[in-house]
CSV table of C-alpha atoms and ligand atoms in Angstrom, one decimal:
chain,number,residue,atom,x,y,z
A,1,UNK,CA,-18.2,3.4,-16.0
A,2,UNK,CA,-15.5,1.6,-15.0
A,3,UNK,CA,-13.2,4.6,-14.2
A,4,UNK,CA,-10.5,2.6,-15.2
A,5,UNK,CA,-8.3,5.5,-16.2
A,6,UNK,CA,-9.5,8.0,-13.2
A,7,UNK,CA,-8.1,5.3,-10.9
A,8,UNK,CA,-4.7,4.6,-12.1
A,9,UNK,CA,-4.0,8.2,-12.8
A,10,UNK,CA,-5.4,8.9,-9.2
A,11,UNK,CA,-3.0,6.4,-8.0
A,12,UNK,CA,0.1,6.9,-9.4
A,13,UNK,CA,-0.5,10.7,-9.4
A,14,UNK,CA,-0.9,9.7,-5.1
A,15,UNK,CA,2.2,7.8,-5.1
A,16,UNK,CA,4.2,10.2,-6.6
A,17,UNK,CA,3.0,13.3,-4.5
A,18,UNK,CA,3.2,11.5,-1.5
A,19,UNK,CA,7.2,10.4,-2.1
A,20,UNK,CA,7.4,14.6,-2.5
A,21,UNK,CA,6.0,14.7,1.0
A,22,UNK,CA,8.1,11.7,2.5
A,23,UNK,CA,11.4,13.7,1.7
A,24,UNK,CA,10.2,16.6,2.8
A,25,UNK,CA,9.0,14.5,6.5
A,26,UNK,CA,13.0,12.5,6.5
A,27,UNK,CA,14.6,16.1,6.4
A,28,UNK,CA,12.3,17.3,8.9
A,29,UNK,CA,13.2,14.2,10.8
A,30,UNK,CA,17.1,14.3,10.5
A,31,UNK,CA,16.4,17.5,12.4
A,32,UNK,CA,17.8,19.7,9.1
A,33,UNK,CA,14.9,21.8,9.3
A,34,UNK,CA,13.7,23.8,12.5
A,35,UNK,CA,11.6,22.5,14.7
A,36,UNK,CA,9.3,25.5,15.1
A,37,UNK,CA,9.4,26.5,11.5
A,38,UNK,CA,5.9,25.7,9.7
A,39,UNK,CA,7.6,25.7,6.2
A,40,UNK,CA,7.8,22.0,6.0
A,41,UNK,CA,4.4,21.5,5.7
A,42,UNK,CA,3.8,24.6,3.4
A,43,UNK,CA,6.5,22.9,0.8
A,44,UNK,CA,5.0,19.6,1.0
A,45,UNK,CA,1.5,20.8,0.7
A,46,UNK,CA,2.1,23.0,-2.2
A,47,UNK,CA,4.7,20.8,-4.2
A,48,UNK,CA,1.9,17.5,-3.6
A,49,UNK,CA,-0.7,19.9,-4.8
A,50,UNK,CA,1.1,21.1,-7.9
A,51,UNK,CA,2.2,17.3,-9.1
A,52,UNK,CA,-1.6,16.1,-8.7
A,53,UNK,CA,-3.2,18.6,-10.1
A,54,UNK,CA,-1.0,19.0,-13.4
A,55,UNK,CA,-1.2,14.8,-13.4
A,56,UNK,CA,-5.2,15.4,-13.4
A,57,UNK,CA,-5.1,18.5,-16.1
A,58,UNK,CA,-2.9,16.3,-18.4
A,59,UNK,CA,-5.3,13.6,-18.5
A,60,UNK,CA,-8.7,15.0,-18.1
A,61,UNK,CA,-8.6,18.6,-19.1
A,62,UNK,CA,-11.8,19.6,-18.6
A,63,UNK,CA,-12.9,18.3,-14.6
A,64,UNK,CA,-12.6,20.6,-12.1
A,65,UNK,CA,-10.7,20.7,-8.9
A,66,UNK,CA,-11.5,21.5,-5.5
A,67,UNK,CA,-7.9,21.7,-4.1
A,68,UNK,CA,-7.4,23.0,-0.7
A,69,UNK,CA,-4.4,25.3,-1.2
A,70,UNK,CA,-3.9,28.4,-3.8
A,71,UNK,CA,-0.6,29.9,-4.6
A,72,UNK,CA,-1.1,33.6,-4.0
A,73,UNK,CA,1.2,33.7,-0.7
A,74,UNK,CA,4.0,31.9,-2.8
A,75,UNK,CA,3.8,34.5,-5.5
A,76,UNK,CA,4.9,36.7,-3.1
A,77,UNK,CA,7.4,34.4,-1.4
A,78,UNK,CA,9.8,33.7,-3.7
A,79,UNK,CA,12.3,31.4,-1.6
A,80,UNK,CA,9.3,29.6,-0.6
A,81,UNK,CA,8.7,29.3,-4.3
A,82,UNK,CA,12.1,28.2,-5.1
A,83,UNK,CA,12.1,25.5,-2.6
A,84,UNK,CA,8.8,24.0,-3.6
A,85,UNK,CA,10.1,24.1,-7.5
A,86,UNK,CA,13.6,22.3,-6.9
A,87,UNK,CA,11.4,19.5,-5.2
A,88,UNK,CA,8.7,19.4,-8.0
A,89,UNK,CA,10.9,18.9,-10.6
A,90,UNK,CA,13.3,16.4,-8.8
A,91,UNK,CA,10.2,14.0,-7.8
A,92,UNK,CA,9.6,11.5,-10.2
A,93,UNK,CA,8.2,7.6,-10.2
A,94,UNK,CA,10.9,5.0,-10.5
A,95,UNK,CA,9.5,3.7,-14.3
A,96,UNK,CA,9.1,6.2,-17.6
A,97,UNK,CA,6.2,4.9,-18.3
A,98,UNK,CA,4.2,5.8,-15.0
A,99,UNK,CA,5.9,9.1,-15.3
A,100,UNK,CA,4.4,9.4,-18.9
A,101,UNK,CA,1.2,7.9,-17.9
A,102,UNK,CA,0.9,11.2,-15.6
A,103,UNK,CA,1.7,13.4,-18.9
A,104,UNK,CA,5.2,14.3,-17.2
A,105,UNK,CA,5.3,17.3,-14.3
A,106,UNK,CA,5.6,21.1,-14.6
A,107,UNK,CA,8.1,22.5,-16.8
A,108,UNK,CA,8.5,25.6,-15.3
A,109,UNK,CA,8.0,27.7,-11.8
A,110,UNK,CA,5.4,28.9,-13.5
A,111,UNK,CA,3.6,26.6,-14.1
A,112,UNK,CA,3.8,24.7,-11.3
A,113,UNK,CA,2.3,28.2,-9.8
A,114,UNK,CA,-0.6,27.5,-12.4
A,115,UNK,CA,-1.1,24.3,-11.4
A,116,UNK,CA,-1.4,24.9,-7.9
A,117,UNK,CA,-3.9,28.0,-8.4
A,118,UNK,CA,-6.2,25.5,-10.7
A,119,UNK,CA,-8.1,23.9,-7.3
A,120,UNK,CA,-10.1,26.8,-7.1
A,121,UNK,CA,-13.6,25.3,-8.3
A,122,UNK,CA,-16.6,25.6,-6.0
A,123,UNK,CA,-17.5,22.2,-6.4
A,124,UNK,CA,-21.1,21.1,-6.6
A,125,UNK,CA,-23.9,18.8,-7.5
A,126,UNK,CA,-23.1,18.9,-11.6
A,127,UNK,CA,-20.5,17.3,-13.5
A,128,UNK,CA,-17.0,15.5,-12.7
A,129,UNK,CA,-15.1,17.2,-9.7
A,130,UNK,CA,-11.7,16.2,-8.2
A,131,UNK,CA,-11.4,16.6,-4.5
A,132,UNK,CA,-7.3,16.9,-3.3
A,133,UNK,CA,-5.7,17.2,0.5
A,134,UNK,CA,-2.1,17.3,-0.5
A,135,UNK,CA,-1.3,16.8,2.9
A,136,UNK,CA,-4.0,15.7,5.4
A,137,UNK,CA,-3.4,15.8,8.9
A,138,UNK,CA,-0.8,18.5,8.8
A,139,UNK,CA,-0.5,18.6,12.4
A,140,UNK,CA,0.5,15.0,12.5
A,141,UNK,CA,3.0,15.8,9.7
A,142,UNK,CA,4.3,18.2,11.6
A,143,UNK,CA,5.1,15.6,14.8
A,144,UNK,CA,6.2,13.2,12.8
A,145,UNK,CA,3.4,11.0,13.2
A,146,UNK,CA,0.5,10.2,10.5
A,147,UNK,CA,-0.6,11.9,7.7
A,148,UNK,CA,-2.4,11.2,4.1
A,149,UNK,CA,-2.2,12.5,0.2
A,150,UNK,CA,-5.9,12.3,-0.6
A,151,UNK,CA,-7.5,12.5,-3.8
A,152,UNK,CA,-11.4,11.3,-5.1
A,153,UNK,CA,-13.4,12.0,-8.1
A,154,UNK,CA,-16.7,13.1,-7.5
A,155,UNK,CA,-19.2,12.9,-10.0
A,156,UNK,CA,-22.9,14.6,-10.3
A,157,UNK,CA,-22.4,14.9,-6.2
A,158,UNK,CA,-21.0,11.2,-5.6
A,159,UNK,CA,-17.7,9.8,-4.8
A,160,UNK,CA,-16.5,7.3,-7.7
A,161,UNK,CA,-13.1,7.2,-6.9
A,162,UNK,CA,-10.9,7.5,-3.9
A,163,UNK,CA,-7.6,6.7,-3.1
A,164,UNK,CA,-5.0,7.5,0.3
A,165,UNK,CA,-1.6,7.8,0.4
A,166,UNK,CA,-0.5,6.9,4.2
A,167,UNK,CA,3.4,6.6,4.5
A,168,UNK,CA,3.6,5.9,7.6
A,169,UNK,CA,0.9,3.3,7.9
A,170,UNK,CA,2.5,-0.4,8.3
A,171,UNK,CA,1.7,-1.8,4.2
A,172,UNK,CA,0.9,-5.2,6.3
A,173,UNK,CA,-3.4,-5.0,6.4
A,174,UNK,CA,-2.9,-7.5,9.7
A,175,UNK,CA,-0.9,-5.0,11.6
A,176,UNK,CA,-2.2,-4.0,14.6
A,177,UNK,CA,-3.5,-0.7,15.5
A,178,UNK,CA,-1.2,1.9,16.3
A,179,UNK,CA,-0.6,5.4,15.4
A,180,UNK,CA,3.3,5.0,16.0
A,181,UNK,CA,5.4,5.5,12.8
A,182,UNK,CA,8.2,2.9,14.0
A,183,UNK,CA,11.8,3.6,12.6
A,184,UNK,CA,10.8,7.1,10.3
A,185,UNK,CA,10.6,5.5,6.6
A,186,UNK,CA,11.8,2.2,7.6
A,187,UNK,CA,10.5,-0.7,5.2
A,188,UNK,CA,7.2,-2.1,5.7
A,189,UNK,CA,5.6,1.4,5.8
A,190,UNK,CA,3.5,3.2,3.2
A,191,UNK,CA,0.3,1.8,1.8
A,192,UNK,CA,-1.7,3.2,-0.6
A,193,UNK,CA,-5.6,2.8,-0.2
A,194,UNK,CA,-8.1,3.0,-3.3
A,195,UNK,CA,-11.6,2.1,-4.3
A,196,UNK,CA,-13.9,2.7,-7.3
A,197,UNK,CA,-17.9,2.5,-6.6
A,198,UNK,CA,-19.1,-1.0,-6.6
A,199,UNK,CA,-15.9,-2.6,-7.2
A,200,UNK,CA,-14.9,-2.9,-3.7
A,201,UNK,CA,-11.5,-1.5,-1.8
A,202,UNK,CA,-7.5,-2.4,-1.6
A,203,UNK,CA,-4.4,-1.8,-0.2
A,204,UNK,CA,-1.0,-1.9,-1.7
A,205,UNK,CA,2.6,-1.3,-1.1
A,206,UNK,CA,3.2,2.3,-1.6
A,207,UNK,CA,6.6,2.2,-2.9
A,208,UNK,CA,5.2,-0.2,-6.0
A,209,UNK,CA,3.0,0.6,-8.7
A,210,UNK,CA,1.7,-2.4,-10.1
A,211,UNK,CA,-1.7,-2.9,-9.6
A,212,UNK,CA,-0.8,-7.1,-9.2
A,213,UNK,CA,0.1,-5.9,-5.7
A,214,UNK,CA,-3.2,-4.9,-4.8
A,215,UNK,CA,-5.1,-6.8,-2.4
A,216,UNK,CA,-8.9,-6.6,-1.6
A,217,UNK,CA,-9.5,-5.2,1.9
A,218,UNK,CA,-12.3,-5.4,4.1
A,219,UNK,CA,-13.8,-4.2,7.5
A,220,UNK,CA,-13.7,-6.5,10.5
A,221,UNK,CA,-17.1,-8.6,11.4
A,222,UNK,CA,-18.2,-7.2,14.8
A,223,UNK,CA,-20.1,-9.5,16.5
A,224,UNK,CA,-19.9,-8.2,20.0
A,225,UNK,CA,-19.6,-4.1,19.8
A,226,UNK,CA,-18.2,-4.3,23.4
A,227,UNK,CA,-15.2,-5.5,21.7
A,228,UNK,CA,-15.0,-3.2,18.7
A,229,UNK,CA,-11.5,-0.2,18.7
A,230,UNK,CA,-12.3,3.3,18.2
A,231,UNK,CA,-10.1,5.5,16.1
A,232,UNK,CA,-10.4,9.1,16.9
A,233,UNK,CA,-8.6,12.2,16.0
A,234,UNK,CA,-5.3,13.1,18.2
A,235,UNK,CA,-6.7,17.2,18.1
A,236,UNK,CA,-9.7,17.5,20.9
A,237,UNK,CA,-10.3,20.6,18.7
A,238,UNK,CA,-11.4,18.6,15.5
A,239,UNK,CA,-13.4,15.5,17.5
A,240,UNK,CA,-14.7,15.4,21.2
A,241,UNK,CA,-12.9,13.4,23.3
A,242,UNK,CA,-15.1,13.9,26.0
A,243,UNK,CA,-18.2,12.9,23.9
A,244,UNK,CA,-16.2,10.0,22.5
A,245,UNK,CA,-15.7,8.0,26.0
A,246,UNK,CA,-19.0,8.9,26.4
A,247,UNK,CA,-20.3,7.0,23.6
A,248,UNK,CA,-17.5,4.4,24.3
A,249,UNK,CA,-18.8,3.3,27.5
A,250,UNK,CA,-22.5,3.4,26.4
A,251,UNK,CA,-21.8,0.5,23.8
A,252,UNK,CA,-19.6,-1.3,26.9
A,253,UNK,CA,-16.2,-0.5,25.0
A,254,UNK,CA,-13.4,-0.4,27.5
A,255,UNK,CA,-10.2,-0.7,25.3
A,256,UNK,CA,-8.8,2.7,24.7
A,257,UNK,CA,-9.4,4.7,21.4
A,258,UNK,CA,-6.5,4.8,18.9
A,259,UNK,CA,-5.5,8.6,18.1
A,260,UNK,CA,-4.1,9.4,14.9
A,261,UNK,CA,-4.2,12.2,12.4
A,262,UNK,CA,-6.0,12.0,9.0
A,263,UNK,CA,-7.8,10.4,6.7
A,264,UNK,CA,-5.4,7.7,8.1
A,265,UNK,CA,-8.3,6.4,10.3
A,266,UNK,CA,-10.4,5.7,7.5
A,267,UNK,CA,-8.3,3.6,6.1
A,268,UNK,CA,-6.9,1.8,8.7
A,269,UNK,CA,-10.8,1.1,9.8
A,270,UNK,CA,-11.6,-0.1,6.2
A,271,UNK,CA,-8.7,-2.8,6.5
A,272,UNK,CA,-9.8,-3.6,9.8
A,273,UNK,CA,-7.2,-2.5,11.8
A,274,UNK,CA,-9.8,-0.8,13.9
A,275,UNK,CA,-13.6,-1.0,13.6
A,276,UNK,CA,-15.2,2.3,14.5
A,277,UNK,CA,-14.1,5.6,13.6
A,278,UNK,CA,-16.4,9.0,15.0
A,279,UNK,CA,-15.9,12.7,14.2
A,280,UNK,CA,-18.0,14.1,17.0
A,281,UNK,CA,-18.2,18.0,16.2
A,282,UNK,CA,-17.1,20.7,18.7
A,283,UNK,CA,-17.7,23.9,17.2
A,284,UNK,CA,-21.4,24.1,15.7
A,285,UNK,CA,-20.4,26.4,12.9
A,286,UNK,CA,-17.5,24.3,11.6
A,287,UNK,CA,-18.3,22.8,8.0
A,288,UNK,CA,-16.2,19.5,7.4
A,289,UNK,CA,-14.1,20.0,4.0
A,290,UNK,CA,-15.0,17.8,1.3
A,291,UNK,CA,-11.1,17.3,0.2
A,292,UNK,CA,-11.2,15.7,4.2
A,293,UNK,CA,-13.9,12.9,3.8
A,294,UNK,CA,-14.4,12.0,0.0
A,295,UNK,CA,-11.7,9.5,-0.4
A,296,UNK,CA,-12.3,8.0,3.2
A,297,UNK,CA,-16.2,7.6,2.3
A,298,UNK,CA,-15.5,5.5,-0.2
A,299,UNK,CA,-13.1,3.2,0.5
A,300,UNK,CA,-14.9,2.4,4.0
A,301,UNK,CA,-17.9,2.1,2.0
A,302,UNK,CA,-16.7,-0.3,-0.5
A,303,UNK,CA,-14.7,-2.1,2.4
A,304,UNK,CA,-18.2,-3.5,3.9
A,305,UNK,CA,-18.9,0.0,6.1
A,306,UNK,CA,-21.9,2.6,6.4
A,307,UNK,CA,-20.3,6.3,6.7
A,308,UNK,CA,-23.3,8.7,7.9
A,309,UNK,CA,-23.0,12.3,10.0
A,310,UNK,CA,-24.0,12.2,13.5
A,311,UNK,CA,-27.9,12.9,12.6
A,312,UNK,CA,-27.3,9.7,10.2
A,313,UNK,CA,-27.3,11.5,6.9
A,314,UNK,CA,-25.1,10.3,4.1
A,315,UNK,CA,-22.4,12.7,3.7
A,316,UNK,CA,-23.4,14.8,0.8
A,317,UNK,CA,-21.1,15.6,-1.3
A,318,UNK,CA,-22.9,18.0,-3.3
A,319,UNK,CA,-22.7,21.2,-1.6
A,320,UNK,CA,-19.8,22.9,-2.6
A,321,UNK,CA,-16.3,22.9,-1.2
A,322,UNK,CA,-18.1,22.1,2.6
A,323,UNK,CA,-20.2,19.7,3.5
A,324,UNK,CA,-22.9,22.0,5.0
A,325,UNK,CA,-25.8,19.5,5.4
A,326,UNK,CA,-23.8,17.2,7.4
A,327,UNK,CA,-22.5,17.1,11.1
A,328,UNK,CA,-19.5,15.0,12.0
A,329,UNK,CA,-19.1,11.5,11.3
A,330,UNK,CA,-20.3,8.2,12.1
A,331,UNK,CA,-18.2,5.4,10.4
A,332,UNK,CA,-18.6,1.5,11.1
A,333,UNK,CA,-18.9,-2.0,10.1
A,334,UNK,CA,-22.7,-2.0,8.2
A,335,UNK,CA,-24.0,-4.3,10.4
A,336,UNK,CA,-23.3,-2.2,13.9
A,337,UNK,CA,-23.6,0.9,12.2
A,338,UNK,CA,-27.0,1.8,13.4
A,339,UNK,CA,-26.2,0.8,16.8
A,340,UNK,CA,-23.2,3.1,17.4
A,341,UNK,CA,-25.9,5.9,15.7
A,342,UNK,CA,-28.1,5.5,18.4
A,343,UNK,CA,-25.4,5.4,20.9
A,344,UNK,CA,-24.1,8.6,19.5
A,345,UNK,CA,-27.4,10.3,19.0
A,346,UNK,CA,-28.6,9.2,22.8
A,347,UNK,CA,-24.9,11.0,24.0
A,348,UNK,CA,-25.3,13.6,21.5
A,349,UNK,CA,-28.5,14.4,22.0
A,350,UNK,CA,-28.6,14.6,25.9
A,351,UNK,CA,-25.9,16.9,25.8
B,401,A2P,N1,-12.7,22.6,14.2
B,401,A2P,C1,-12.6,21.7,13.3
B,401,A2P,N2,-13.3,20.6,13.5
B,401,A2P,C2,-13.6,19.4,12.5
B,401,A2P,N3,-11.9,19.4,11.7
B,401,A2P,C3,-11.4,20.3,11.9
B,401,A2P,C4,-11.6,21.6,12.8
B,401,A2P,N4,-10.5,22.1,12.8
B,401,A2P,C5,-9.8,21.8,11.5
B,401,A2P,N5,-10.3,21.1,11.0
B,401,A2P,C6,-9.8,19.7,10.0
B,401,A2P,O1,-9.5,18.2,10.7
B,401,A2P,C7,-8.8,17.8,9.9
B,401,A2P,C8,-7.4,16.7,10.3
B,401,A2P,O2,-8.2,16.2,11.1
B,401,A2P,P1,-8.0,14.9,11.8
B,401,A2P,O3,-7.9,15.7,13.3
B,401,A2P,O4,-8.5,13.8,11.6
B,401,A2P,O5,-6.6,14.1,11.7
B,401,A2P,C9,-8.1,19.3,9.4
B,401,A2P,O6,-8.3,18.5,7.6
B,401,A2P,C10,-8.3,19.6,9.5
B,401,A2P,O7,-8.5,20.8,8.3
B,401,A2P,P2,-7.3,22.6,8.0
B,401,A2P,O8,-6.3,21.9,7.6
B,401,A2P,O9,-8.1,23.1,7.3
B,401,A2P,O10,-7.1,22.8,9.8
B,402,MG,MG1,-6.9,18.5,5.7
């Protein structure tokens, strides 16, 4: 199957939802919103989820959806719900044909709440399941850094389509790796990564809808592992910085890791801006969520990488809403993945 329609709908839906989150992000940057207020991220999260789920339901009415959010808290907070509706109702793509392809957007606040609530699938081994993280990297969003809008289609447990909207990464695939967002919303930022299983991975500017703007992306060839660049979480609670440093040392890597939030890390290594991404469990009981990895996993593999957990198992998206059969993540170019995994095993095994 080519998944052409799924890819097109996913790209446009992510593009439109990212636009909504950017509107909130810029409001926040202008200082219109209070610094400690957590509501910007809540508004962006719910709004993006509503727009994406609406598009999926219009185009693929029998598919299931695993979305991070649900609307019960919104039904109790009329004010918040109104603010989100205002945004959802006014965020459109520039060209009408694309809006039409998405099946328009929710017509009423009630329809918006219904869309938000349609992401409650339990996931699993069978059928077509979309995994959606409307704002991945909420901490990054709040600190004015990197975040991503993430959508993937999983069929019978395997990721077939993956799309990442990264509004604060440079468009240029050869730009040096940095979590810096530059002048917020300035020219040259905002990239969309996409992949279909077996068809390779691409990137294109988020601001333009045309498929002809897509460029194939590839991981960088690493001939000397000591020269590789690591990406890691900003949050030490999400991935152990201490273990990461020991693994780097074991591989002879002296360059400091670049820390950034969200699945922007998967996109960055897929286009060769960095090389390696590790997620090293901090708490033994944490189960990674499928929406935090599905799109990134496919994009990296289609760009010439391998993605496993810290024990070398492929990520298993057939286990429900979480990756309960996996621990952590090791993403690297295919040729050096085993070497990196050996270093990970040796450091984690000796603890
Ligand atoms: N203890 C944890 N270990 C790993 N990931 C976590 C942990 N707690 C939260 N997360 C998730 O990490 C993701 C962000 O990762 P990163 O650090 O790479 O930006 C978020 O989706 C967040 O989920 P949540 O949104 O439910 O808090
Ligand atoms: Mg997330």
